[in-house]
Coordinates of C-alpha atoms in Angstrom, one line a residue:
Chain A
M315 CA -117.4 151.2 -19.2
L316 CA -118.1 150.6 -22.8
S317 CA -118.5 154.3 -23.8
S318 CA -115.5 155.5 -22.2
G319 CA -113.2 152.8 -24.2
I320 CA -114.1 154.9 -27.1
G321 CA -112.4 157.8 -25.9
V322 CA -108.9 155.9 -26.4
L323 CA -109.2 156.4 -29.6
F324 CA -109.1 160.1 -29.5
Q325 CA -106.8 160.3 -26.5
G326 CA -103.8 162.5 -27.0
N327 CA -102.6 161.9 -30.9
N328 CA -103.8 157.9 -30.5
F329 CA -106.1 158.6 -33.8
L330 CA -103.4 160.1 -35.7
R331 CA -100.8 157.5 -34.9
L332 CA -103.3 154.7 -36.1
L333 CA -103.5 156.9 -39.3
Q334 CA -99.7 157.1 -39.3
G335 CA -99.4 152.8 -39.0
L336 CA -102.1 153.1 -41.7
M337 CA -99.7 154.8 -44.0
V338 CA -97.2 152.3 -43.4
S339 CA -99.3 149.6 -44.8
L340 CA -100.5 151.8 -47.6
R341 CA -97.0 152.6 -48.7
I342 CA -96.0 149.0 -48.5
A343 CA -99.2 148.2 -50.8
L344 CA -98.7 151.0 -53.4
L345 CA -95.1 150.4 -53.9
S346 CA -95.3 146.8 -54.4
M347 CA -98.1 147.4 -56.4
L348 CA -96.2 149.8 -58.8
L349 CA -93.1 147.5 -59.1
S350 CA -96.0 144.5 -59.7
A351 CA -97.9 146.4 -62.6
V352 CA -94.1 147.3 -64.2
F353 CA -92.6 143.5 -63.8
G354 CA -96.3 142.3 -64.5
L355 CA -96.9 143.9 -67.8
F356 CA -93.7 142.3 -69.2
L357 CA -94.4 139.0 -67.6
G358 CA -97.7 138.9 -69.2
I359 CA -96.4 139.8 -73.0
A360 CA -94.1 136.8 -72.1
M361 CA -96.7 134.6 -70.8
N362 CA -98.4 135.0 -74.6
S363 CA -94.9 134.3 -76.1
K364 CA -94.9 132.1 -79.1
K365 CA -91.9 129.8 -77.5
G366 CA -93.2 127.0 -75.4
W367 CA -90.5 126.8 -73.1
V368 CA -91.3 130.9 -72.2
R369 CA -94.8 129.8 -71.4
A370 CA -93.7 126.8 -69.7
V371 CA -91.5 129.0 -66.9
C372 CA -93.7 131.8 -66.9
R373 CA -96.6 129.1 -66.0
T374 CA -94.8 127.4 -63.2
Y375 CA -93.5 130.9 -61.4
L376 CA -97.4 131.9 -61.3
E377 CA -98.6 128.3 -59.9
T378 CA -95.5 128.2 -57.5
V379 CA -96.9 131.8 -56.2
R380 CA -100.5 130.9 -56.2
V381 CA -99.9 127.7 -54.5
M382 CA -98.3 129.6 -51.6
P383 CA -99.9 131.6 -48.6
Q384 CA -98.4 135.0 -48.6
L385 CA -97.6 134.6 -45.3
V386 CA -95.4 131.4 -46.0
L387 CA -93.5 133.7 -48.8
L388 CA -93.0 136.2 -46.2
F389 CA -91.5 134.0 -43.7
L390 CA -89.2 132.5 -46.3
V391 CA -87.9 135.6 -47.1
Y392 CA -87.7 137.3 -43.7
F393 CA -86.0 134.4 -42.0
G394 CA -84.8 132.3 -44.7
A395 CA -83.0 135.2 -46.8
A396 CA -81.3 136.4 -43.6
K397 CA -79.8 133.1 -42.9
H398 CA -78.8 132.0 -46.6
L399 CA -77.8 135.2 -48.5
G400 CA -76.5 136.7 -45.5
M401 CA -78.9 140.0 -46.1
N402 CA -80.9 141.2 -43.1
F403 CA -83.9 142.6 -44.8
S404 CA -86.0 144.8 -42.7
G405 CA -89.6 143.7 -42.3
E406 CA -90.8 146.3 -44.6
L407 CA -88.3 145.4 -47.3
S408 CA -89.1 141.9 -47.2
A409 CA -92.9 142.7 -47.6
V410 CA -92.4 144.7 -50.7
I411 CA -89.8 142.1 -52.0
V412 CA -92.9 139.4 -51.2
F413 CA -95.7 141.1 -52.5
T414 CA -94.1 142.4 -55.7
F415 CA -93.2 138.6 -56.2
W416 CA -96.6 137.5 -55.9
G417 CA -98.4 140.7 -57.5
A418 CA -96.3 140.5 -60.2
A419 CA -97.2 137.2 -60.9
E420 CA -101.0 138.2 -60.8
M421 CA -100.7 141.1 -62.8
G422 CA -98.8 139.2 -65.0
D423 CA -101.8 136.5 -65.3
L424 CA -104.5 139.6 -66.1
V425 CA -102.1 141.2 -68.7
R426 CA -102.1 137.9 -70.6
S427 CA -105.6 137.4 -70.3
A428 CA -106.0 140.8 -71.4
F429 CA -104.0 140.5 -74.2
L430 CA -106.0 137.2 -75.0
S431 CA -109.2 139.2 -75.1
I432 CA -108.1 141.5 -77.6
P433 CA -109.8 140.0 -80.7
A434 CA -107.0 138.9 -83.6
H435 CA -108.4 141.3 -86.2
Q436 CA -107.5 144.3 -84.5
Y437 CA -103.8 143.0 -84.6
E438 CA -104.5 142.0 -88.1
A439 CA -105.9 145.3 -89.2
G440 CA -103.4 147.2 -88.0
C441 CA -100.5 145.3 -89.9
A442 CA -102.8 145.2 -92.9
L443 CA -102.6 149.3 -92.8
G444 CA -99.1 149.0 -93.1
M445 CA -98.1 149.6 -89.5
T446 CA -95.0 148.2 -88.2
K447 CA -95.4 145.6 -84.8
M448 CA -94.0 148.2 -82.9
Q449 CA -96.8 150.7 -83.8
V450 CA -99.6 147.8 -83.8
F451 CA -98.3 147.0 -80.5
F452 CA -98.2 150.4 -78.9
Y453 CA -101.3 152.1 -80.7
I454 CA -103.6 149.3 -80.9
M455 CA -103.0 146.6 -78.2
I456 CA -102.0 148.5 -75.1
P457 CA -104.3 151.0 -75.6
Q458 CA -107.1 148.4 -75.5
A459 CA -105.5 146.0 -73.0
V460 CA -105.2 149.2 -70.5
R461 CA -108.7 149.5 -70.4
R462 CA -109.5 146.2 -70.1
L463 CA -107.0 145.8 -67.3
L464 CA -108.0 148.8 -65.2
P465 CA -110.9 147.3 -63.2
P466 CA -109.0 143.9 -62.1
T467 CA -105.9 146.0 -61.2
I468 CA -107.8 147.8 -59.2
N469 CA -109.3 144.8 -57.7
L470 CA -105.5 143.5 -57.4
L471 CA -104.7 146.7 -55.3
T472 CA -107.6 146.2 -53.0
R473 CA -106.1 142.5 -52.4
M474 CA -102.6 143.7 -51.8
I475 CA -104.0 146.7 -49.3
K476 CA -105.6 143.7 -47.3
T477 CA -103.0 141.4 -47.5
T478 CA -100.3 144.0 -46.0
S479 CA -102.3 143.3 -42.7
L480 CA -100.0 140.5 -42.4
V481 CA -96.5 142.0 -42.3
V482 CA -97.6 142.7 -38.4
L483 CA -96.8 139.1 -38.2
I484 CA -92.9 139.9 -39.4
G485 CA -92.8 142.8 -36.9
V486 CA -93.5 145.8 -39.0
V487 CA -95.1 148.4 -37.4
E488 CA -98.1 149.5 -39.4
V489 CA -101.6 150.1 -38.4
V490 CA -102.5 146.7 -36.4
K491 CA -99.2 146.9 -34.3
V492 CA -99.9 150.6 -33.3
G493 CA -103.3 149.5 -32.4
K494 CA -101.9 146.8 -30.1
Q495 CA -99.6 149.5 -28.5
I496 CA -102.7 151.8 -27.6
I497 CA -104.4 149.1 -26.4
D498 CA -101.4 147.6 -23.9
A499 CA -100.9 151.3 -22.9
S500 CA -104.5 151.5 -21.8
R501 CA -104.9 148.0 -20.6
F502 CA -105.6 149.0 -16.9
T503 CA -107.6 152.5 -17.6
E504 CA -109.5 151.3 -20.2
P505 CA -110.3 147.5 -20.2
S506 CA -112.4 147.6 -23.6
A507 CA -109.9 149.7 -25.3
A508 CA -109.4 146.4 -27.5
F509 CA -113.1 146.2 -28.7
W510 CA -112.9 150.2 -30.3
V511 CA -109.1 149.9 -31.4
Y512 CA -109.6 146.8 -33.1
G513 CA -113.3 147.9 -34.6
A514 CA -111.6 151.0 -35.6
I515 CA -108.9 149.5 -37.6
F516 CA -111.5 147.2 -39.3
L517 CA -113.4 150.6 -40.1
L518 CA -110.1 151.7 -41.5
Y519 CA -109.2 149.1 -43.8
F520 CA -113.0 149.4 -45.2
A521 CA -112.3 152.9 -45.6
V522 CA -109.4 152.2 -47.7
C523 CA -110.3 149.5 -49.5
Y524 CA -114.4 150.3 -50.5
P525 CA -113.7 153.3 -52.6
F526 CA -111.7 151.0 -55.1
S527 CA -113.6 148.2 -55.1
R528 CA -116.8 150.5 -55.9
A529 CA -114.8 152.4 -58.9
A530 CA -113.3 148.7 -59.9
A531 CA -116.9 147.6 -60.5
L532 CA -118.2 151.0 -62.0
L533 CA -115.1 150.9 -64.4
E534 CA -116.2 147.2 -65.1
R535 CA -120.1 148.0 -65.7
K536 CA -119.1 150.9 -68.1
L537 CA -116.6 148.8 -69.9
R538 CA -119.1 145.8 -70.6
D539 CA -121.7 148.4 -71.7
G540 CA -119.5 150.2 -74.1
N541 CA -118.8 147.0 -75.8
Chain B
M1269 CA -80.2 120.0 -43.7
D1270 CA -80.6 117.7 -40.7
I1271 CA -82.6 114.7 -41.6
E1272 CA -83.0 113.1 -38.4
F1273 CA -84.4 116.5 -37.4
I1274 CA -86.6 116.6 -39.8
R1275 CA -88.0 113.2 -39.2
E1276 CA -88.8 114.0 -35.8
S1277 CA -90.5 116.9 -36.3
I1278 CA -92.8 115.7 -39.2
P1279 CA -95.9 114.5 -36.6
L1280 CA -96.0 117.9 -34.9
Y1281 CA -96.2 119.5 -38.6
A1282 CA -98.9 116.7 -39.6
E1283 CA -101.0 117.6 -36.1
A1284 CA -101.0 121.3 -37.4
A1285 CA -101.8 120.5 -40.7
V1286 CA -104.8 118.5 -39.6
L1287 CA -105.8 120.9 -37.2
T1288 CA -105.4 123.8 -40.5
L1289 CA -107.6 121.3 -42.7
R1290 CA -110.4 120.9 -40.0
L1291 CA -110.8 124.4 -39.5
A1292 CA -110.6 125.5 -43.1
L1293 CA -113.3 122.6 -43.6
L1294 CA -115.7 124.1 -41.3
G1295 CA -115.0 127.7 -42.5
I1296 CA -115.5 126.6 -46.3
L1297 CA -118.7 124.7 -45.2
G1298 CA -119.8 127.9 -42.9
S1299 CA -118.9 130.2 -46.0
G1300 CA -121.0 128.1 -48.5
A1301 CA -123.9 128.5 -46.2
I1302 CA -123.4 132.0 -45.9
G1303 CA -123.1 132.7 -49.3
F1304 CA -126.2 130.6 -50.2
I1305 CA -128.4 132.2 -47.8
C1306 CA -127.1 135.7 -49.3
C1307 CA -127.9 134.3 -52.8
L1308 CA -131.8 133.3 -51.3
L1309 CA -131.8 136.9 -49.7
R1310 CA -130.8 138.6 -53.0
T1311 CA -132.7 136.3 -55.5
F1312 CA -136.3 136.5 -53.6
R1313 CA -135.0 140.1 -52.8
V1314 CA -136.3 139.9 -49.3
P1315 CA -136.3 143.4 -47.9
V1316 CA -134.3 144.9 -45.4
L1317 CA -132.1 141.6 -45.2
K1318 CA -131.0 141.8 -48.6
Q1319 CA -129.8 145.1 -47.9
A1320 CA -128.1 143.9 -44.6
A1321 CA -126.3 141.3 -46.9
E1322 CA -125.1 143.7 -49.1
V1323 CA -123.7 145.6 -46.3
Y1324 CA -122.3 142.5 -45.0
I1325 CA -120.7 141.7 -48.3
E1326 CA -119.1 144.9 -48.8
L1327 CA -118.0 145.2 -45.0
S1328 CA -116.1 141.4 -45.3
R1329 CA -114.4 141.6 -49.4
N1330 CA -112.9 145.0 -48.0
T1331 CA -111.1 143.6 -45.0
P1332 CA -108.4 141.4 -44.2
L1333 CA -109.1 138.2 -42.3
L1334 CA -106.1 139.2 -39.9
V1335 CA -108.2 142.3 -38.6
Q1336 CA -111.4 140.4 -38.5
L1337 CA -109.4 137.9 -36.3
F1338 CA -108.4 140.3 -33.9
F1339 CA -111.4 141.8 -33.8
L1340 CA -113.0 138.7 -32.8
Y1341 CA -110.4 137.3 -30.7
F1342 CA -109.1 140.4 -28.7
G1343 CA -112.2 143.1 -29.2
L1344 CA -115.3 141.1 -28.5
P1345 CA -114.3 139.6 -25.0
R1346 CA -114.2 143.0 -23.9
I1347 CA -117.8 143.6 -24.4
G1348 CA -118.7 140.1 -22.9
V1349 CA -118.3 137.9 -25.9
V1350 CA -115.9 135.4 -25.3
L1351 CA -115.0 133.0 -27.9
S1352 CA -112.0 130.2 -28.1
S1353 CA -109.6 130.6 -30.5
E1354 CA -110.7 127.7 -32.8
V1355 CA -114.5 129.4 -32.6
C1356 CA -113.3 132.8 -33.8
A1357 CA -111.0 130.9 -36.9
V1358 CA -114.0 129.2 -37.9
V1359 CA -116.2 132.4 -37.6
G1360 CA -113.7 134.7 -39.1
L1361 CA -113.0 132.2 -41.9
S1362 CA -116.8 131.9 -42.5
F1363 CA -117.2 135.7 -42.1
L1364 CA -114.6 136.2 -44.9
G1365 CA -115.5 133.7 -47.1
G1366 CA -119.3 134.1 -47.1
S1367 CA -119.1 136.8 -49.5
Y1368 CA -116.9 135.2 -51.7
M1369 CA -119.0 132.6 -52.1
A1370 CA -122.0 134.9 -52.2
E1371 CA -120.3 136.6 -55.1
A1372 CA -120.1 133.3 -56.7
F1373 CA -123.5 132.4 -56.6
R1374 CA -124.2 135.9 -57.9
S1375 CA -121.9 135.5 -60.9
G1376 CA -123.8 132.3 -61.7
M1377 CA -127.1 133.3 -61.3
E1378 CA -126.5 136.6 -63.5
A1379 CA -125.1 134.2 -66.5
V1380 CA -128.5 132.3 -66.4
P1381 CA -130.5 133.9 -68.9
V1382 CA -133.8 135.4 -67.7
S1383 CA -136.0 133.5 -70.1
Q1384 CA -135.2 130.5 -68.7
G1385 CA -136.6 131.5 -65.0
E1386 CA -139.7 133.1 -67.1
A1387 CA -140.1 130.1 -69.2
G1388 CA -140.9 128.1 -65.7
L1389 CA -142.8 130.6 -64.0
S1390 CA -144.9 130.4 -67.2
L1391 CA -145.2 126.6 -67.1
G1392 CA -146.7 127.1 -63.6
M1393 CA -143.9 126.4 -61.4
S1394 CA -143.8 128.5 -58.1
R1395 CA -141.0 131.1 -57.5
H1396 CA -139.3 128.3 -55.1
Q1397 CA -139.6 125.6 -57.7
V1398 CA -137.9 128.0 -60.4
F1399 CA -135.1 128.7 -58.0
F1400 CA -134.6 125.3 -56.9
Y1401 CA -134.8 123.2 -60.2
I1402 CA -134.1 125.9 -62.9
L1403 CA -132.0 128.4 -61.5
L1404 CA -129.9 127.0 -59.0
P1405 CA -128.6 124.0 -60.9
Q1406 CA -127.4 126.0 -64.1
A1407 CA -125.9 128.7 -61.9
A1408 CA -123.9 126.3 -59.6
A1409 CA -122.6 124.8 -62.7
T1410 CA -121.3 127.8 -64.0
S1411 CA -120.0 129.0 -60.8
I1412 CA -117.8 125.8 -59.8
P1413 CA -114.5 127.2 -60.9
V1414 CA -115.2 130.2 -58.7
F1415 CA -116.0 127.9 -55.9
G1416 CA -112.8 126.2 -56.5
A1417 CA -110.8 129.2 -56.6
N1418 CA -112.6 130.5 -53.1
I1419 CA -111.5 127.2 -51.6
I1420 CA -108.2 127.2 -52.7
F1421 CA -108.2 130.7 -51.2
L1422 CA -109.7 130.2 -48.0
I1423 CA -107.3 127.5 -47.3
K1424 CA -104.3 129.7 -48.0
E1425 CA -105.7 132.4 -45.8
T1426 CA -105.6 130.0 -42.6
S1427 CA -102.1 130.8 -42.8
V1428 CA -103.1 133.7 -40.2
F1429 CA -104.5 131.4 -37.8
S1430 CA -101.3 131.5 -35.4
A1431 CA -102.2 135.2 -34.8
V1432 CA -105.0 133.9 -32.4
A1433 CA -103.1 131.5 -30.6
L1434 CA -103.9 128.4 -33.0
A1435 CA -101.1 125.7 -33.3
D1436 CA -101.4 125.9 -37.1
L1437 CA -98.3 125.2 -39.7
V1438 CA -97.4 128.6 -39.2
F1439 CA -97.1 128.7 -35.9
V1440 CA -95.1 125.4 -35.4
A1441 CA -92.7 126.8 -38.0
K1442 CA -92.2 129.8 -36.1
D1443 CA -91.7 127.6 -32.9
F1444 CA -89.2 125.7 -34.2
I1445 CA -87.1 128.9 -35.7
G1446 CA -87.2 130.3 -32.3
M1447 CA -86.5 127.1 -30.3
T1448 CA -84.0 125.5 -32.3
Y1449 CA -82.6 128.0 -35.0
R1450 CA -83.1 125.7 -37.9
T1451 CA -84.8 127.9 -40.1
D1452 CA -83.9 126.0 -43.1
E1453 CA -85.7 122.8 -41.8
A1454 CA -88.4 124.4 -40.4
L1455 CA -89.2 126.4 -43.5
L1456 CA -88.8 123.5 -45.8
L1457 CA -91.4 121.5 -43.9
L1458 CA -93.8 124.4 -44.0
V1459 CA -93.8 124.7 -47.5
I1460 CA -94.1 121.3 -47.9
F1461 CA -96.6 120.7 -46.0
Y1462 CA -98.7 123.7 -47.7
L1463 CA -98.1 121.9 -50.7
I1464 CA -99.6 118.8 -49.5
L1465 CA -102.6 120.8 -48.6
I1466 CA -103.4 122.8 -51.4
L1467 CA -102.0 121.1 -54.5
P1468 CA -104.6 118.1 -54.3
V1469 CA -107.3 120.8 -54.0
S1470 CA -106.2 122.6 -57.0
A1471 CA -105.7 119.4 -59.2
V1472 CA -109.2 118.3 -58.1
C1473 CA -110.4 121.9 -59.0
A1474 CA -108.7 121.9 -62.4
L1475 CA -110.4 118.7 -63.4
I1476 CA -113.5 119.7 -62.6
E1477 CA -113.5 123.0 -63.9
R1478 CA -112.5 121.0 -67.3
R1479 CA -115.3 118.6 -67.1
V1480 CA -117.6 121.7 -66.7
R1481 CA -116.2 123.2 -69.8
Y1482 CA -117.1 119.9 -71.5
A1483 CA -120.6 120.1 -70.3
Q1484 CA -120.8 123.7 -71.5
F1485 CA -119.2 123.2 -74.8
G1486 CA -122.1 122.9 -77.7
N1487 CA -124.3 124.1 -75.0
R1488 CA -123.2 127.5 -75.3
S1489 CA -126.8 129.0 -76.9
I1490 CA -128.3 128.0 -73.5
V1491 CA -125.4 129.6 -71.3
S1492 CA -125.3 132.9 -72.9
G1493 CA -128.8 133.3 -74.0
E1494 CA -128.2 133.3 -77.6

């Protein structure tokens, strides 16, 4: 009974369908991450602004996003926006909007601390050499900040990938949903399918996230040893 | 906005919030216990079990809670292990949180200089004494902000419990949207109740974090080992 359940995974093109489902999750995660990185960079620079009110606005935004579970944000956009803005977002678009909204805040905080961690004399030395503010920013601050940013950004990406599993709850057909379909289709022929399919999804997520986590850990160690 | 409707549905939300809070609390306690055990296994380098702990931590950190819950709730009954929704939720949350707590313990342990442990040993303390009286108190103090962040993270993660048929806040909100079409009121209450759950925890964490930072100030030489 049990051993036959595993066969469901490889029946027909079931496994291929699971992988296609995973691609949907990954597409949402990567797209959101890309947008988050762009917005987050600007946000992070704004967070270090000299103007108090700019910092306050950014801070409020960050704290608001952090305090809300991502699922609640998804519900707000998916159900709320449809009613108020009269716009009917698809589940996938809602997901990208929410994850970008959330990711940009998290990314902004990472960028902020990365810039803060660059010693002030780097900036001052640049200015003393007669570089303009722009030159100091692009040739001195950004290269160093990016190096420091890489490990936490990769970690954020894995969090993003893990969080995309929530989109099944607003009706996006991704890997978990495909898994459910496969289980339902074989409910009477292979009752143990649920065990194997969910087990496979569990391992698929692991297979996607683990390399990123390892890479982030290695980069982090390299960075620490380098300094 | 229908104030009357809001007033009538508050008790249902409150009930759901209590459920969420109860399960979150159990899950957080479970996470702490698992994290502590992993920390013990790592510090005392228990053979085999230490490797098992590492595998567990990687598995748990690199998979989403929703998938873990689905596996526990829908997958395990197929091989004869039937868990109720509540047990599933607590086990799942502990499984997820355990690794985060273990990492928090680890980062705290790494911050304690090796010389501290060596000094304890050279004073004739046993390894257990060194661990419980020297390493653990210092490590716990440094890790407190991370513990706080993890607790908030775990409370937020409880929002997926509705997927395993638990009547938590999200479940109630979804129910109201489906039954009454009062999307605004249902979502507003959802947001408010999560704020009520998380804001106090977040405030307490910030307070404790500041306290801990005071404790370290002027004491940096001990913390950083310089």
